[in-house]
Structures are given as C-alpha cells and as structure tokens.
Amino acid sequence: MKKTAIFAKVHDPRCLVVAEDLIRWFRAREITPLVQEHLACRLSQPELAVCLSGEQIAEAADLVLVLGGDGTLISAARHVGGREVPILGVNLGSLGFLTEIPLSEMYPALERCLSGDFEVSERMMLQVSLERQGREIELHRVLNDVVINKGALARIIDMETVVDGQYLTTFKADGLIVSTPTGSTGYSLSANGPIIHPDLECVSLTPICPHTLTNRPLVMSGDVTIGITLKSTHEDVFLTLDGQTGVRLVCGDLLQIRKAQQRTRLVRSTSKDYYEVLRTKLKWGER
C-alpha cells in the first residue's frame, strides 16, 4: 500500500492532532498521505500531504483511514465505495458501530494493514435511483439507509410500495426507512426496526409512525428491487441518503432501490467482535 487517504472530523481538534501525527508516520514509511482540501487547510504542514478531491482520492487510495465517528466513516464510504478500498475506522469519541477501533489500537492496526495481515467485514450497499416524469434525476449509493420523511408541518404521506414488481401496500405514515444490515442500528432502530447482523444479505423496510399499527417492519432478501412512488400532493416530503444528502420529492416521484454491485470493506478490530460492540453501545445487561 503506497497511498493512504485520511478522512477526519475536521471540527474536532483531537482528530487534527492525530491526522498530523499520521501524516508524518506515513511519510517516514514512504507512503503518500492523501487528504481533501477542507482537512489540508487546517494542517500546520499541509505540504506533507497530497491534497485531492474526494473523487480523486477514491481513484488513488490503497487504504482509507477514518478519524472520527460513524458519520465521518459513512461519508468516506460514499466516496470510495465504488472501488471497495479497505477502510480503517478509528473512533476518537464514544464507541461506534462502524468506527470500532480505538486510538490505542490505531498504529498496530495500520501495521497489520500495511503488511496485508488483516480481515475485513464486507458490507452490503444500496443503489438508489430517483425518477421524475420517467427520467432519472438522481443516482446514489448508500451504506446505511434511504429515508423518505415528511416536513415538520406536513400531514401523513402516502407511499405506494412494490417489491419485484408486485404490489406490497401503500404506506400511510410519517415516512419510510429502507435499510441495509449496517444501517439497522441507526435511524431504523429508533423507529423500532430490527437489528440485523451486518454479514447478512437482506434489506429492511420500516415505516415511521404508521397510521395503521399493523404496518410492521419487514425484512426481505437483498436481491429484491423496491419501488416506492410518492402519492401525496401539497406536502413537504424529503429523501435523505445516509443522513447526509437530501432531495425534495414531489408527487409522482419514483424511487428504485436495489443492492449495489459494490461493497464497503471495513477493517475488523482484533480486540472487539460485533456482539461486544452491540452489547456495549446499547448498554445491554446494565441496570
């Protein structure tokens, strides 16, 4: 690995300090550190790193190092997910579901990555197409979830949903969450969605505050294609992708959601397994 990208939570001073140390550590090993402009401009020695756009980093990096929390990692994954570059997530705050490697383990984990002695968790992603009047206007990949949500003052919205061309139902709710197993411990969980092991190949459909109490979360094969058409008029409705990109929807808009060909590859921690992270994060067993 000759080029390593660093994504950091730039508004956290701790992340900037660690990023500075990492850049020098990489340079001492003749590894080129790659950073985006918003990080480079906050470094005391920006000339030690190569400043590139997110798209250029995605093409060039052999390894991605993320400093921050799960949100920072999801942002990095959306940049590099197309190439399936290994991502090493280092958590500098509270334990994360995705950034599970603590700072104390960062350099040993990096040494393993550079020597090729590491394991990855391959995470399913979703491809999301937004069609308006028969024309595709948006195309995205997401790691966590696709959320349709009403505005603060909007009434309940109607979302006609089909699975592999077969009519499922028209959800009448505050919104709808289509989640990967990775995203099952995010917004979906707060809406009473199921916790799904990240190694599974499936997708969950969770209504937000449904008008009909019998509308329960539904788990389906990861190979299905889900079509959702907005049927409501005169309502403020938004599409949110991984909690980071938003698009206003209008009546008649059609979402086509299916499994992406690409995957996100997360470097596993050698000291924590998934169940320990789950137990610790959700405080299971505590009184």
Coordinates of C-alpha atoms in Angstrom, one line a residue:
M1 CA 0.0 0.0 0.0
K2 CA 1.7 3.2 -1.3
K3 CA -1.1 5.7 -0.9
T4 CA -3.3 6.1 2.1
A5 CA -6.3 8.5 2.4
I6 CA -7.1 10.3 5.6
F7 CA -10.7 11.4 6.3
A8 CA -11.1 13.3 9.6
K9 CA -13.7 15.1 11.5
V10 CA -12.1 18.4 10.9
H11 CA -14.0 20.4 13.6
D12 CA -12.6 18.1 16.3
P13 CA -9.2 19.3 17.4
R14 CA -8.3 15.8 18.5
C15 CA -8.7 14.5 15.0
L16 CA -6.5 17.2 13.6
V17 CA -3.7 16.4 16.1
V18 CA -3.9 12.7 15.2
A19 CA -4.0 13.4 11.5
E20 CA -0.8 15.5 11.8
D21 CA 1.0 12.6 13.5
L22 CA -0.3 10.1 11.0
I23 CA 0.9 12.1 8.0
R24 CA 4.5 12.2 9.5
W25 CA 4.2 8.5 10.3
F26 CA 3.2 7.7 6.7
R27 CA 5.9 9.9 5.2
A28 CA 8.6 8.1 7.4
R29 CA 7.5 4.8 5.7
E30 CA 7.5 6.3 2.2
I31 CA 3.7 6.1 2.0
T32 CA 1.9 9.1 0.4
P33 CA -0.9 10.5 2.6
L34 CA -3.9 11.9 0.6
V35 CA -6.3 14.4 2.1
Q36 CA -9.2 16.6 1.0
E37 CA -8.9 20.4 0.9
H38 CA -11.1 21.0 4.0
L39 CA -8.6 18.9 6.0
A40 CA -5.4 20.2 4.3
C41 CA -6.3 23.8 5.1
R42 CA -6.3 23.0 8.8
L43 CA -2.9 21.3 8.9
S44 CA 0.2 23.0 10.2
Q45 CA 2.3 21.4 7.4
P46 CA -0.1 20.9 4.5
E47 CA 2.8 20.4 2.1
L48 CA 3.5 16.9 3.7
A49 CA 0.2 15.6 2.3
V50 CA -1.2 15.5 -1.2
C51 CA -4.5 17.4 -1.5
L52 CA -7.1 15.8 -3.8
S53 CA -10.8 15.9 -4.3
G54 CA -12.9 13.1 -2.9
E55 CA -13.3 11.6 -6.4
Q56 CA -9.6 11.7 -7.0
I57 CA -8.9 10.1 -3.6
A58 CA -11.3 7.3 -4.4
E59 CA -9.4 6.5 -7.6
A60 CA -5.9 6.7 -6.0
A61 CA -6.1 5.3 -2.4
D62 CA -5.0 1.8 -1.4
L63 CA -6.3 2.3 2.1
V64 CA -8.7 4.7 3.8
L65 CA -8.2 5.8 7.4
V66 CA -11.1 7.5 9.1
L67 CA -10.7 9.6 12.2
G68 CA -13.9 10.5 14.0
G69 CA -17.2 8.7 14.3
D70 CA -19.7 6.7 12.2
G71 CA -20.9 9.8 10.3
T72 CA -17.3 10.5 9.1
L73 CA -16.9 6.9 8.0
I74 CA -20.2 6.8 6.1
S75 CA -19.1 10.0 4.3
A76 CA -15.8 8.3 3.4
A77 CA -17.5 5.1 2.3
R78 CA -19.7 7.0 -0.1
H79 CA -16.6 8.5 -1.8
V80 CA -14.6 5.2 -2.1
G81 CA -17.3 2.5 -2.1
G82 CA -17.1 2.1 -5.8
R83 CA -13.6 0.7 -5.6
E84 CA -14.1 -1.4 -2.4
V85 CA -10.9 0.1 -0.8
P86 CA -10.3 -1.2 2.8
I87 CA -11.5 1.3 5.3
L88 CA -9.9 1.5 8.8
G89 CA -12.3 3.4 11.1
V90 CA -10.7 4.9 14.3
N91 CA -13.0 6.2 16.9
L92 CA -11.9 9.2 18.9
G93 CA -15.1 9.5 20.9
S94 CA -17.7 7.1 22.2
L95 CA -17.7 3.6 20.8
G96 CA -19.2 3.5 17.3
F97 CA -20.9 0.7 15.4
L98 CA -18.6 1.3 12.4
T99 CA -15.5 3.0 13.8
E100 CA -14.8 0.3 16.3
I101 CA -11.0 0.6 16.5
P102 CA -9.9 2.8 19.5
L103 CA -7.0 5.2 19.1
S104 CA -4.8 3.0 21.3
E105 CA -5.0 0.2 18.6
M106 CA -4.6 2.5 15.5
Y107 CA -0.9 2.0 14.8
P108 CA -0.8 -1.7 15.4
A109 CA -3.9 -2.0 13.1
L110 CA -2.1 0.1 10.5
E111 CA 1.0 -2.1 10.7
R112 CA -1.2 -5.1 10.0
C113 CA -2.9 -3.4 7.1
L114 CA 0.4 -2.4 5.5
S115 CA 1.7 -6.0 5.8
G116 CA -1.5 -7.5 4.4
D117 CA -2.4 -9.2 7.7
F118 CA -5.9 -8.0 8.3
E119 CA -9.5 -9.1 7.9
V120 CA -12.4 -7.1 6.5
S121 CA -16.1 -7.1 7.1
E122 CA -17.8 -6.8 3.7
R123 CA -20.9 -4.6 4.0
M124 CA -23.8 -4.6 1.5
M125 CA -24.7 -1.2 0.0
L126 CA -27.8 0.0 -1.8
Q127 CA -28.2 1.7 -5.2
V128 CA -30.9 4.4 -5.2
S129 CA -32.4 5.8 -8.4
L130 CA -34.8 8.7 -8.3
E131 CA -37.1 9.1 -11.4
R132 CA -39.2 12.1 -12.1
Q133 CA -41.7 12.1 -15.0
G134 CA -39.9 9.0 -16.4
R135 CA -36.4 10.4 -16.3
E136 CA -33.7 9.5 -13.8
I137 CA -32.6 12.7 -12.0
E138 CA -30.5 11.2 -9.1
L139 CA -28.4 8.1 -8.7
H140 CA -26.6 7.3 -5.4
R141 CA -25.0 4.5 -3.4
V142 CA -25.7 4.3 0.3
L143 CA -24.2 2.3 3.2
N144 CA -26.8 2.8 5.9
D145 CA -30.3 3.8 4.7
V146 CA -32.7 5.5 2.4
V147 CA -35.3 7.6 4.2
I148 CA -38.4 9.3 3.0
N149 CA -39.7 11.7 5.6
K150 CA -42.3 14.4 5.8
G151 CA -41.6 18.0 6.7
A152 CA -42.4 19.3 10.2
L153 CA -45.8 20.7 9.3
A154 CA -46.8 18.1 6.7
R155 CA -49.6 15.6 7.1
I156 CA -49.2 11.8 6.9
I157 CA -47.8 10.9 3.5
D158 CA -48.8 8.1 1.1
M159 CA -46.0 5.9 -0.4
E160 CA -47.1 3.2 -2.8
T161 CA -44.6 0.3 -2.5
V162 CA -43.9 -2.6 -4.8
V163 CA -41.4 -5.4 -4.4
D164 CA -40.0 -7.0 -7.6
G165 CA -43.0 -5.5 -9.5
Q166 CA -45.5 -7.0 -7.0
Y167 CA -47.7 -4.5 -5.1
L168 CA -47.0 -4.6 -1.3
T169 CA -49.0 -1.8 0.2
T170 CA -49.4 2.0 0.2
F171 CA -47.8 3.1 3.5
K172 CA -49.6 5.9 5.2
A173 CA -47.0 7.2 7.7
D174 CA -44.7 10.0 8.7
G175 CA -42.1 8.3 6.5
L176 CA -40.4 5.1 5.4
I177 CA -36.8 3.7 6.0
V178 CA -35.2 1.3 3.7
S179 CA -32.1 0.0 5.5
T180 CA -29.1 -2.2 5.0
P181 CA -28.0 -4.6 7.8
T182 CA -25.3 -2.0 8.6
G183 CA -27.9 0.7 8.9
S184 CA -30.2 -1.4 11.0
T185 CA -28.6 0.0 14.2
G186 CA -29.2 3.6 13.0
Y187 CA -32.4 5.5 12.3
S188 CA -34.2 2.2 11.6
L189 CA -33.6 1.0 15.2
S190 CA -35.1 4.2 16.6
A191 CA -38.2 3.5 14.6
N192 CA -38.5 0.0 16.1
G193 CA -36.8 -1.7 13.2
P194 CA -35.0 -5.0 13.6
I195 CA -31.3 -5.3 14.5
I196 CA -29.7 -7.3 11.6
H197 CA -26.2 -8.9 11.7
P198 CA -24.1 -6.9 9.1
D199 CA -22.9 -10.1 7.4
L200 CA -26.4 -10.9 6.2
E201 CA -27.6 -10.1 2.6
C202 CA -31.0 -8.5 3.2
V203 CA -32.9 -5.2 3.4
S204 CA -35.4 -4.0 5.9
L205 CA -38.4 -1.8 5.3
T206 CA -39.5 0.2 8.4
P207 CA -42.4 2.7 8.4
I208 CA -42.1 5.8 10.6
C209 CA -45.1 6.3 12.9
P210 CA -47.5 4.4 10.5
H211 CA -51.2 5.3 10.6
T212 CA -52.1 1.6 10.7
L213 CA -50.5 -0.1 13.8
T214 CA -50.3 -3.4 11.9
N215 CA -47.7 -2.0 9.5
R216 CA -44.7 -3.6 11.0
P217 CA -41.0 -3.6 9.8
L218 CA -40.4 -6.1 7.0
V219 CA -37.1 -7.9 6.3
M220 CA -36.6 -9.1 2.7
S221 CA -33.9 -10.7 0.5
G222 CA -31.1 -8.4 -0.5
D223 CA -31.8 -9.4 -4.1
V224 CA -35.2 -7.6 -4.4
T225 CA -35.9 -4.4 -6.1
I226 CA -38.1 -2.0 -4.1
G227 CA -40.1 0.7 -5.9
I228 CA -41.6 3.5 -3.9
T229 CA -43.9 6.1 -5.5
L230 CA -44.9 9.2 -3.6
K231 CA -48.7 9.7 -3.9
S232 CA -49.2 12.7 -1.7
T233 CA -49.8 16.1 -3.1
H234 CA -49.1 19.5 -1.5
E235 CA -46.9 18.1 1.2
D236 CA -43.3 18.8 2.1
V237 CA -41.5 15.4 1.6
F238 CA -37.8 14.8 1.5
L239 CA -35.5 12.0 0.5
T240 CA -32.4 11.6 2.8
L241 CA -29.5 9.3 1.8
D242 CA -27.3 8.1 4.7
G243 CA -28.4 11.1 6.7
Q244 CA -26.1 13.3 4.6
T245 CA -27.6 14.1 1.2
G246 CA -31.2 15.4 0.9
V247 CA -33.5 15.8 -2.1
R248 CA -37.0 17.3 -2.1
L249 CA -39.6 14.9 -3.5
V250 CA -42.8 15.8 -5.5
C251 CA -45.9 13.8 -6.1
G252 CA -45.3 11.0 -8.6
D253 CA -41.6 10.7 -7.9
L254 CA -40.4 7.0 -8.1
L255 CA -37.6 5.6 -6.1
Q256 CA -36.0 2.3 -7.3
I257 CA -33.8 0.7 -4.6
R258 CA -31.7 -2.4 -5.1
K259 CA -28.5 -4.0 -3.9
A260 CA -25.4 -2.2 -5.3
Q261 CA -22.7 -4.2 -7.0
Q262 CA -20.1 -2.6 -4.9
R263 CA -19.5 -3.2 -1.2
T264 CA -17.9 -1.3 1.7
R265 CA -14.9 -3.2 3.2
L266 CA -14.3 -2.3 6.8
V267 CA -11.1 -3.5 8.6
R268 CA -12.1 -5.6 11.6
S269 CA -10.9 -4.9 15.1
T270 CA -8.9 -7.8 16.6
S271 CA -10.0 -6.9 20.1
K272 CA -13.8 -6.4 19.7
D273 CA -16.3 -8.6 18.0
Y274 CA -19.7 -7.4 16.6
Y275 CA -21.6 -8.7 19.6
E276 CA -19.4 -6.8 22.1
V277 CA -19.9 -3.6 20.2
L278 CA -23.6 -4.2 20.1
R279 CA -23.8 -5.0 23.8
T280 CA -21.6 -2.1 24.8
K281 CA -23.3 0.5 22.6
L282 CA -26.8 -0.4 23.5
K283 CA -25.9 -1.0 27.2
W284 CA -27.4 -4.5 27.3
G285 CA -27.1 -6.2 30.7
E286 CA -26.9 -2.9 32.6
R287 CA -29.5 -1.9 35.2

